[in-house]
PDB file of C-alpha atoms in Angstrom:
ATOM      1  CA  MET A   1       0.348   0.100  -0.330  1.00  0.00           C
ATOM      2  CA  LYS A   2       1.440   3.412  -1.167  1.00  0.00           C
ATOM      3  CA  LYS A   3       0.835   6.137   1.514  1.00  0.00           C
ATOM      4  CA  LYS A   4       2.866   9.288   2.461  1.00  0.00           C
ATOM      5  CA  PHE A   5       1.292  11.105   5.265  1.00  0.00           C
ATOM      6  CA  LEU A   6       0.082   9.358   8.173  1.00  0.00           C
ATOM      7  CA  LEU A   7      -2.356  10.508  10.651  1.00  0.00           C
ATOM      8  CA  PHE A   8      -1.755   9.226  14.383  1.00  0.00           C
ATOM      9  CA  ASP A   9      -4.258   9.369  17.222  1.00  0.00           C
ATOM     10  CA  ALA A  10      -2.718   9.989  20.258  1.00  0.00           C
ATOM     11  CA  ASP A  11      -4.258   8.528  23.024  1.00  0.00           C
ATOM     12  CA  ARG A  12      -4.990   4.830  23.138  1.00  0.00           C
ATOM     13  CA  THR A  13      -2.974   4.310  20.018  1.00  0.00           C
ATOM     14  CA  LEU A  14       0.414   5.546  20.695  1.00  0.00           C
ATOM     15  CA  LEU A  15       0.205   6.912  24.466  1.00  0.00           C
ATOM     16  CA  ASP A  16      -1.038   4.418  26.727  1.00  0.00           C
ATOM     17  CA  PHE A  17      -4.015   6.829  28.204  1.00  0.00           C
ATOM     18  CA  ALA A  18      -5.728   4.365  30.491  1.00  0.00           C
ATOM     19  CA  LYS A  19      -2.747   3.411  32.057  1.00  0.00           C
ATOM     20  CA  SER A  20      -1.937   7.695  32.572  1.00  0.00           C
ATOM     21  CA  GLU A  21      -5.778   8.030  33.482  1.00  0.00           C
ATOM     22  CA  LYS A  22      -5.959   5.599  36.309  1.00  0.00           C
ATOM     23  CA  LYS A  23      -2.438   6.995  38.001  1.00  0.00           C
ATOM     24  CA  ALA A  24      -3.765  10.253  37.704  1.00  0.00           C
ATOM     25  CA  LEU A  25      -7.266   9.538  39.108  1.00  0.00           C
ATOM     26  CA  ALA A  26      -5.830   7.898  42.066  1.00  0.00           C
ATOM     27  CA  LYS A  27      -3.353  10.729  42.983  1.00  0.00           C
ATOM     28  CA  THR A  28      -5.944  13.243  42.717  1.00  0.00           C
ATOM     29  CA  PHE A  29      -8.360  11.410  44.829  1.00  0.00           C
ATOM     30  CA  GLU A  30      -5.571  10.693  47.348  1.00  0.00           C
ATOM     31  CA  GLU A  31      -5.208  14.590  47.713  1.00  0.00           C
ATOM     32  CA  TYR A  32      -8.652  14.875  48.149  1.00  0.00           C
ATOM     33  CA  ASN A  33      -8.827  12.180  50.782  1.00  0.00           C
ATOM     34  CA  LEU A  34     -11.446  10.699  48.558  1.00  0.00           C
ATOM     35  CA  PRO A  35     -12.258   6.817  48.119  1.00  0.00           C
ATOM     36  CA  PHE A  36     -10.862   5.804  45.179  1.00  0.00           C
ATOM     37  CA  THR A  37     -12.933   2.107  44.366  1.00  0.00           C
ATOM     38  CA  ASP A  38     -13.480  -0.150  41.644  1.00  0.00           C
ATOM     39  CA  ALA A  39     -16.973   1.021  41.426  1.00  0.00           C
ATOM     40  CA  VAL A  40     -16.069   4.949  41.365  1.00  0.00           C
ATOM     41  CA  TYR A  41     -13.449   4.055  38.612  1.00  0.00           C
ATOM     42  CA  GLN A  42     -15.827   1.927  36.520  1.00  0.00           C
ATOM     43  CA  TRP A  43     -18.566   4.567  36.741  1.00  0.00           C
ATOM     44  CA  HIS A  44     -16.053   7.535  35.888  1.00  0.00           C
ATOM     45  CA  LEU A  45     -14.964   5.617  32.673  1.00  0.00           C
ATOM     46  CA  VAL A  46     -18.501   5.395  31.545  1.00  0.00           C
ATOM     47  CA  ASN A  47     -19.410   9.027  32.460  1.00  0.00           C
ATOM     48  CA  ASN A  48     -16.409  10.263  30.912  1.00  0.00           C
ATOM     49  CA  ALA A  49     -16.815   8.058  27.539  1.00  0.00           C
ATOM     50  CA  LYS A  50     -20.836   9.382  27.268  1.00  0.00           C
ATOM     51  CA  LEU A  51     -19.578  13.204  27.786  1.00  0.00           C
ATOM     52  CA  TRP A  52     -16.405  12.729  25.071  1.00  0.00           C
ATOM     53  CA  GLN A  53     -19.051  11.215  22.820  1.00  0.00           C
ATOM     54  CA  ASP A  54     -21.266  14.288  23.096  1.00  0.00           C
ATOM     55  CA  TYR A  55     -18.137  16.533  22.258  1.00  0.00           C
ATOM     56  CA  GLU A  56     -17.455  14.520  19.017  1.00  0.00           C
ATOM     57  CA  LYS A  57     -21.187  14.904  18.123  1.00  0.00           C
ATOM     58  CA  GLY A  58     -20.951  18.646  18.969  1.00  0.00           C
ATOM     59  CA  ILE A  59     -23.788  18.227  21.481  1.00  0.00           C
ATOM     60  CA  ILE A  60     -21.548  19.994  23.945  1.00  0.00           C
ATOM     61  CA  ASP A  61     -18.224  21.879  24.173  1.00  0.00           C
ATOM     62  CA  ARG A  62     -15.276  20.914  25.561  1.00  0.00           C
ATOM     63  CA  LYS A  63     -15.103  22.879  28.727  1.00  0.00           C
ATOM     64  CA  THR A  64     -18.635  21.238  29.716  1.00  0.00           C
ATOM     65  CA  VAL A  65     -17.108  17.718  29.364  1.00  0.00           C
ATOM     66  CA  LEU A  66     -14.030  18.624  31.749  1.00  0.00           C
ATOM     67  CA  TYR A  67     -16.066  20.604  34.224  1.00  0.00           C
ATOM     68  CA  THR A  68     -19.286  18.546  34.371  1.00  0.00           C
ATOM     69  CA  ARG A  69     -17.781  14.842  34.652  1.00  0.00           C
ATOM     70  CA  PHE A  70     -16.417  15.040  38.446  1.00  0.00           C
ATOM     71  CA  VAL A  71     -19.415  17.279  39.526  1.00  0.00           C
ATOM     72  CA  ARG A  72     -21.660  14.626  38.267  1.00  0.00           C
ATOM     73  CA  LEU A  73     -19.374  11.454  40.007  1.00  0.00           C
ATOM     74  CA  PHE A  74     -19.309  13.321  43.526  1.00  0.00           C
ATOM     75  CA  GLU A  75     -23.362  13.869  43.152  1.00  0.00           C
ATOM     76  CA  HIS A  76     -23.524  10.383  42.450  1.00  0.00           C
ATOM     77  CA  PHE A  77     -21.068   9.136  44.714  1.00  0.00           C
ATOM     78  CA  GLY A  78     -22.412  11.631  48.001  1.00  0.00           C
ATOM     79  CA  TYR A  79     -18.391  13.513  48.036  1.00  0.00           C
ATOM     80  CA  GLU A  80     -18.848  16.464  49.234  1.00  0.00           C
ATOM     81  CA  GLY A  81     -16.338  18.916  47.537  1.00  0.00           C
ATOM     82  CA  ASP A  82     -15.801  21.056  44.533  1.00  0.00           C
ATOM     83  CA  GLY A  83     -15.809  19.077  41.137  1.00  0.00           C
ATOM     84  CA  ALA A  84     -14.540  21.697  39.516  1.00  0.00           C
ATOM     85  CA  ALA A  85     -11.554  22.443  41.631  1.00  0.00           C
ATOM     86  CA  PHE A  86     -11.032  18.614  41.407  1.00  0.00           C
ATOM     87  CA  GLU A  87     -10.785  18.407  37.805  1.00  0.00           C
ATOM     88  CA  ASP A  88      -8.052  20.728  37.893  1.00  0.00           C
ATOM     89  CA  SER A  89      -5.813  18.876  40.004  1.00  0.00           C
ATOM     90  CA  TYR A  90      -6.683  15.991  37.900  1.00  0.00           C
ATOM     91  CA  ARG A  91      -5.985  17.762  34.635  1.00  0.00           C
ATOM     92  CA  TYR A  92      -2.436  18.392  36.483  1.00  0.00           C
ATOM     93  CA  ASN A  93      -1.459  15.176  37.404  1.00  0.00           C
ATOM     94  CA  LEU A  94      -2.068  13.508  33.840  1.00  0.00           C
ATOM     95  CA  ASP A  95      -0.483  16.200  32.597  1.00  0.00           C
ATOM     96  CA  HIS A  96       2.335  14.846  34.206  1.00  0.00           C
ATOM     97  CA  ALA A  97       1.466  10.762  33.567  1.00  0.00           C
ATOM     98  CA  CYS A  98       2.612  10.183  30.131  1.00  0.00           C
ATOM     99  CA  GLU A  99       2.684   6.610  29.303  1.00  0.00           C
ATOM    100  CA  VAL A 100       3.502   5.349  26.248  1.00  0.00           C
ATOM    101  CA  PHE A 101       2.503   1.733  24.617  1.00  0.00           C
ATOM    102  CA  GLU A 102       5.739  -0.301  24.033  1.00  0.00           C
ATOM    103  CA  GLU A 103       5.703  -0.446  20.374  1.00  0.00           C
ATOM    104  CA  ALA A 104       5.440   3.042  19.270  1.00  0.00           C
ATOM    105  CA  PRO A 105       8.474   4.536  19.901  1.00  0.00           C
ATOM    106  CA  GLU A 106       9.909   2.348  17.374  1.00  0.00           C
ATOM    107  CA  VAL A 107       7.235   2.213  15.123  1.00  0.00           C
ATOM    108  CA  VAL A 108       7.201   5.937  14.677  1.00  0.00           C
ATOM    109  CA  GLN A 109      10.908   6.331  14.671  1.00  0.00           C
ATOM    110  CA  THR A 110      11.132   3.850  11.770  1.00  0.00           C
ATOM    111  CA  LEU A 111       8.355   5.097   9.658  1.00  0.00           C
ATOM    112  CA  SER A 112       9.317   8.767  10.016  1.00  0.00           C
ATOM    113  CA  LYS A 113      12.164   7.939   7.806  1.00  0.00           C
ATOM    114  CA  THR A 114       9.931   6.886   5.241  1.00  0.00           C
ATOM    115  CA  HIS A 115       6.732   8.415   5.407  1.00  0.00           C
ATOM    116  CA  ASN A 116       5.294  12.018   6.920  1.00  0.00           C
ATOM    117  CA  LEU A 117       4.063  11.620  10.275  1.00  0.00           C
ATOM    118  CA  TYR A 118       1.331  13.668  12.219  1.00  0.00           C
ATOM    119  CA  ILE A 119      -0.690  13.196  15.207  1.00  0.00           C
ATOM    120  CA  VAL A 120      -4.405  14.310  15.134  1.00  0.00           C
ATOM    121  CA  THR A 121      -5.780  14.493  18.891  1.00  0.00           C
ATOM    122  CA  ASN A 122      -9.270  15.576  20.321  1.00  0.00           C
ATOM    123  CA  GLY A 123      -7.480  15.839  23.729  1.00  0.00           C
ATOM    124  CA  VAL A 124      -6.931  19.088  25.610  1.00  0.00           C
ATOM    125  CA  ALA A 125      -4.581  21.134  24.036  1.00  0.00           C
ATOM    126  CA  SER A 126      -2.368  21.934  27.295  1.00  0.00           C
ATOM    127  CA  THR A 127      -2.559  18.081  28.499  1.00  0.00           C
ATOM    128  CA  GLN A 128      -1.813  17.112  24.997  1.00  0.00           C
ATOM    129  CA  GLN A 129       1.417  19.296  24.329  1.00  0.00           C
ATOM    130  CA  ILE A 130       2.989  18.030  27.891  1.00  0.00           C
ATOM    131  CA  ARG A 131       2.269  14.483  27.501  1.00  0.00           C
ATOM    132  CA  ILE A 132       3.192  14.117  23.533  1.00  0.00           C
ATOM    133  CA  GLY A 133       6.462  15.808  24.930  1.00  0.00           C
ATOM    134  CA  ASP A 134       7.206  14.045  27.566  1.00  0.00           C
ATOM    135  CA  SER A 135       6.698  10.994  25.815  1.00  0.00           C
ATOM    136  CA  GLY A 136       9.589  11.389  23.206  1.00  0.00           C
ATOM    137  CA  LEU A 137       7.551  10.926  20.031  1.00  0.00           C
ATOM    138  CA  GLN A 138       7.387  14.705  18.927  1.00  0.00           C
ATOM    139  CA  PRO A 139      10.569  14.823  17.079  1.00  0.00           C
ATOM    140  CA  TYR A 140       9.392  12.010  14.636  1.00  0.00           C
ATOM    141  CA  PHE A 141       6.304  14.136  13.735  1.00  0.00           C
ATOM    142  CA  LYS A 142       5.764  17.253  11.170  1.00  0.00           C
ATOM    143  CA  ASP A 143       2.832  18.366  12.744  1.00  0.00           C
ATOM    144  CA  ILE A 144       0.292  17.919  15.848  1.00  0.00           C
ATOM    145  CA  PHE A 145      -3.168  18.701  15.568  1.00  0.00           C
ATOM    146  CA  ILE A 146      -5.041  19.562  18.807  1.00  0.00           C
ATOM    147  CA  SER A 147      -9.155  19.807  18.351  1.00  0.00           C
ATOM    148  CA  GLU A 148      -8.917  22.961  20.789  1.00  0.00           C
ATOM    149  CA  LEU A 149      -6.574  24.616  18.720  1.00  0.00           C
ATOM    150  CA  LEU A 150      -8.363  23.957  15.946  1.00  0.00           C
ATOM    151  CA  GLY A 151     -11.835  25.086  16.617  1.00  0.00           C
ATOM    152  CA  SER A 152     -13.528  21.548  15.704  1.00  0.00           C
ATOM    153  CA  GLN A 153     -12.775  18.372  16.561  1.00  0.00           C
ATOM    154  CA  LYS A 154     -12.744  14.843  15.201  1.00  0.00           C
ATOM    155  CA  PRO A 155     -14.645  13.541  13.424  1.00  0.00           C
ATOM    156  CA  GLN A 156     -16.026  16.517  11.725  1.00  0.00           C
ATOM    157  CA  LYS A 157     -14.543  17.228   8.159  1.00  0.00           C
ATOM    158  CA  GLU A 158     -13.613  20.365   9.096  1.00  0.00           C
ATOM    159  CA  PHE A 159     -11.015  19.460  12.029  1.00  0.00           C
ATOM    160  CA  PHE A 160      -9.514  17.603   8.922  1.00  0.00           C
ATOM    161  CA  ASP A 161      -9.800  20.432   6.082  1.00  0.00           C
ATOM    162  CA  HIS A 162      -7.934  22.374   8.652  1.00  0.00           C
ATOM    163  CA  CYS A 163      -5.362  19.609   8.877  1.00  0.00           C
ATOM    164  CA  PHE A 164      -5.040  18.963   5.354  1.00  0.00           C
ATOM    165  CA  GLU A 165      -4.603  22.666   4.528  1.00  0.00           C
ATOM    166  CA  ARG A 166      -1.408  22.961   7.148  1.00  0.00           C
ATOM    167  CA  ILE A 167      -0.012  19.768   5.228  1.00  0.00           C
ATOM    168  CA  PRO A 168       2.627  20.576   2.504  1.00  0.00           C
ATOM    169  CA  ASP A 169       1.423  18.995  -0.772  1.00  0.00           C
ATOM    170  CA  PHE A 170      -1.395  16.901   0.859  1.00  0.00           C
ATOM    171  CA  ASP A 171      -2.959  14.282  -1.684  1.00  0.00           C
ATOM    172  CA  PRO A 172      -5.934  12.519   0.482  1.00  0.00           C
ATOM    173  CA  SER A 173      -5.209   9.228  -2.084  1.00  0.00           C
ATOM    174  CA  LEU A 174      -1.884   8.897  -0.078  1.00  0.00           C
ATOM    175  CA  ALA A 175      -2.999   9.408   3.339  1.00  0.00           C
ATOM    176  CA  LEU A 176      -4.350   6.963   6.013  1.00  0.00           C
ATOM    177  CA  ILE A 177      -5.440   7.596   9.517  1.00  0.00           C
ATOM    178  CA  ILE A 178      -4.255   5.173  12.063  1.00  0.00           C
ATOM    179  CA  GLY A 179      -6.686   5.467  15.427  1.00  0.00           C
ATOM    180  CA  ASP A 180      -8.357   2.941  17.918  1.00  0.00           C
ATOM    181  CA  SER A 181     -11.733   5.042  17.816  1.00  0.00           C
ATOM    182  CA  LEU A 182     -14.385   4.157  15.727  1.00  0.00           C
ATOM    183  CA  THR A 183     -16.173   6.767  15.974  1.00  0.00           C
ATOM    184  CA  SER A 184     -13.637   9.614  16.300  1.00  0.00           C
ATOM    185  CA  ASP A 185     -10.581   8.457  14.310  1.00  0.00           C
ATOM    186  CA  ILE A 186     -12.069   5.918  11.594  1.00  0.00           C
ATOM    187  CA  LYS A 187     -15.362   7.647  11.063  1.00  0.00           C
ATOM    188  CA  GLY A 188     -13.210  10.844  10.655  1.00  0.00           C
ATOM    189  CA  GLY A 189     -11.223   9.208   8.024  1.00  0.00           C
ATOM    190  CA  ASN A 190     -14.697   8.517   5.988  1.00  0.00           C
ATOM    191  CA  ASN A 191     -15.604  12.027   6.768  1.00  0.00           C
ATOM    192  CA  ALA A 192     -12.418  13.167   5.621  1.00  0.00           C
ATOM    193  CA  GLY A 193     -12.178  11.106   1.930  1.00  0.00           C
ATOM    194  CA  ILE A 194      -9.416   9.375   3.184  1.00  0.00           C
ATOM    195  CA  GLU A 195      -8.283   5.453   4.171  1.00  0.00           C
ATOM    196  CA  THR A 196      -8.501   4.493   7.857  1.00  0.00           C
ATOM    197  CA  CYS A 197      -6.710   1.960   9.692  1.00  0.00           C
ATOM    198  CA  TRP A 198      -8.439   0.627  13.005  1.00  0.00           C
ATOM    199  CA  PHE A 199      -6.124  -0.165  16.116  1.00  0.00           C
ATOM    200  CA  ASN A 200      -7.510  -2.743  17.674  1.00  0.00           C
ATOM    201  CA  PRO A 201      -5.349  -4.965  19.763  1.00  0.00           C
ATOM    202  CA  ASP A 202      -8.340  -6.201  21.880  1.00  0.00           C
ATOM    203  CA  GLY A 203     -10.411  -7.704  19.071  1.00  0.00           C
ATOM    204  CA  GLU A 204     -13.315  -5.820  19.404  1.00  0.00           C
ATOM    205  CA  GLU A 205     -16.285  -5.780  17.083  1.00  0.00           C
ATOM    206  CA  ASN A 206     -17.072  -3.092  14.855  1.00  0.00           C
ATOM    207  CA  ASN A 207     -21.297  -2.395  15.558  1.00  0.00           C
ATOM    208  CA  THR A 208     -20.969   1.191  14.037  1.00  0.00           C
ATOM    209  CA  ASP A 209     -21.359   2.646  10.742  1.00  0.00           C
ATOM    210  CA  ALA A 210     -17.397   3.648  10.271  1.00  0.00           C
ATOM    211  CA  LYS A 211     -15.718   1.831   7.428  1.00  0.00           C
ATOM    212  CA  VAL A 212     -12.671   0.442   8.331  1.00  0.00           C
ATOM    213  CA  ASP A 213      -9.953  -0.379   5.312  1.00  0.00           C
ATOM    214  CA  TYR A 214      -7.240  -1.891   7.271  1.00  0.00           C
ATOM    215  CA  GLU A 215      -7.421  -3.178  10.997  1.00  0.00           C
ATOM    216  CA  ILE A 216      -4.408  -4.095  13.066  1.00  0.00           C
ATOM    217  CA  LYS A 217      -3.941  -5.184  16.409  1.00  0.00           C
ATOM    218  CA  SER A 218      -0.393  -4.592  16.504  1.00  0.00           C
ATOM    219  CA  LEU A 219       1.520  -0.876  15.487  1.00  0.00           C
ATOM    220  CA  LYS A 220       4.152  -3.193  14.230  1.00  0.00           C
ATOM    221  CA  GLU A 221       1.949  -5.029  11.529  1.00  0.00           C
ATOM    222  CA  LEU A 222       1.990  -1.148  10.026  1.00  0.00           C
ATOM    223  CA  TYR A 223       5.441  -2.340   8.543  1.00  0.00           C
ATOM    224  CA  SER A 224       3.881  -4.886   6.225  1.00  0.00           C
ATOM    225  CA  LEU A 225       0.703  -2.747   5.870  1.00  0.00           C
ATOM    226  CA  LEU A 226       2.507  -0.096   4.840  1.00  0.00           C
ATOM    227  CA  ALA A 227       5.302  -1.896   2.212  1.00  0.00           C
ATOM    228  CA  ASP A 228       4.995  -1.021  -1.384  1.00  0.00           C
TER     229      ASP A 228
END
């Protein structure tokens, strides 16, 4: 498959967000002297995912996601305190809790020698800039596109239009988006008119209307996939 432009999602594709998230949550709950049980963690995952899905759909903005999720959690579990202030503390801890998937450094370093690599992410700008910088991966990418700075988000076509305008000599037929999210990355690629590669290490089923062109369980599978 001949490709020149590789658009990588960040969290859960290159960065082990689940590990970073749990570490930051545990630290923040400890700082607030609040119990961080498995029930609390699982409830947060479901609530947080729903809020981010609403953000992807354009129903709510990013600020609403951030300053609603822990307010709801505090209300649900009867915790006393300021959920918005908790968000700020959590955000700081998350900024400094970067975890990288084991294969990611080798893969991006290798592919950067033959392809133009970019990051496309819906994450919070300040957090993503710090975490990607701390990851050691940034030198291998030509540019980093963050929804908060572009004024639109994956899977919106407008997000990708902004990205493509900033990529020199961009050709959609030579582009591939690689990401774990069907609703954000893969659907976004569909909307943008580029081919998609679903990073699906857990072998989940596609129960959405997103069209997957290629599917991998390991980032190293990109070597053979991208071989001319």
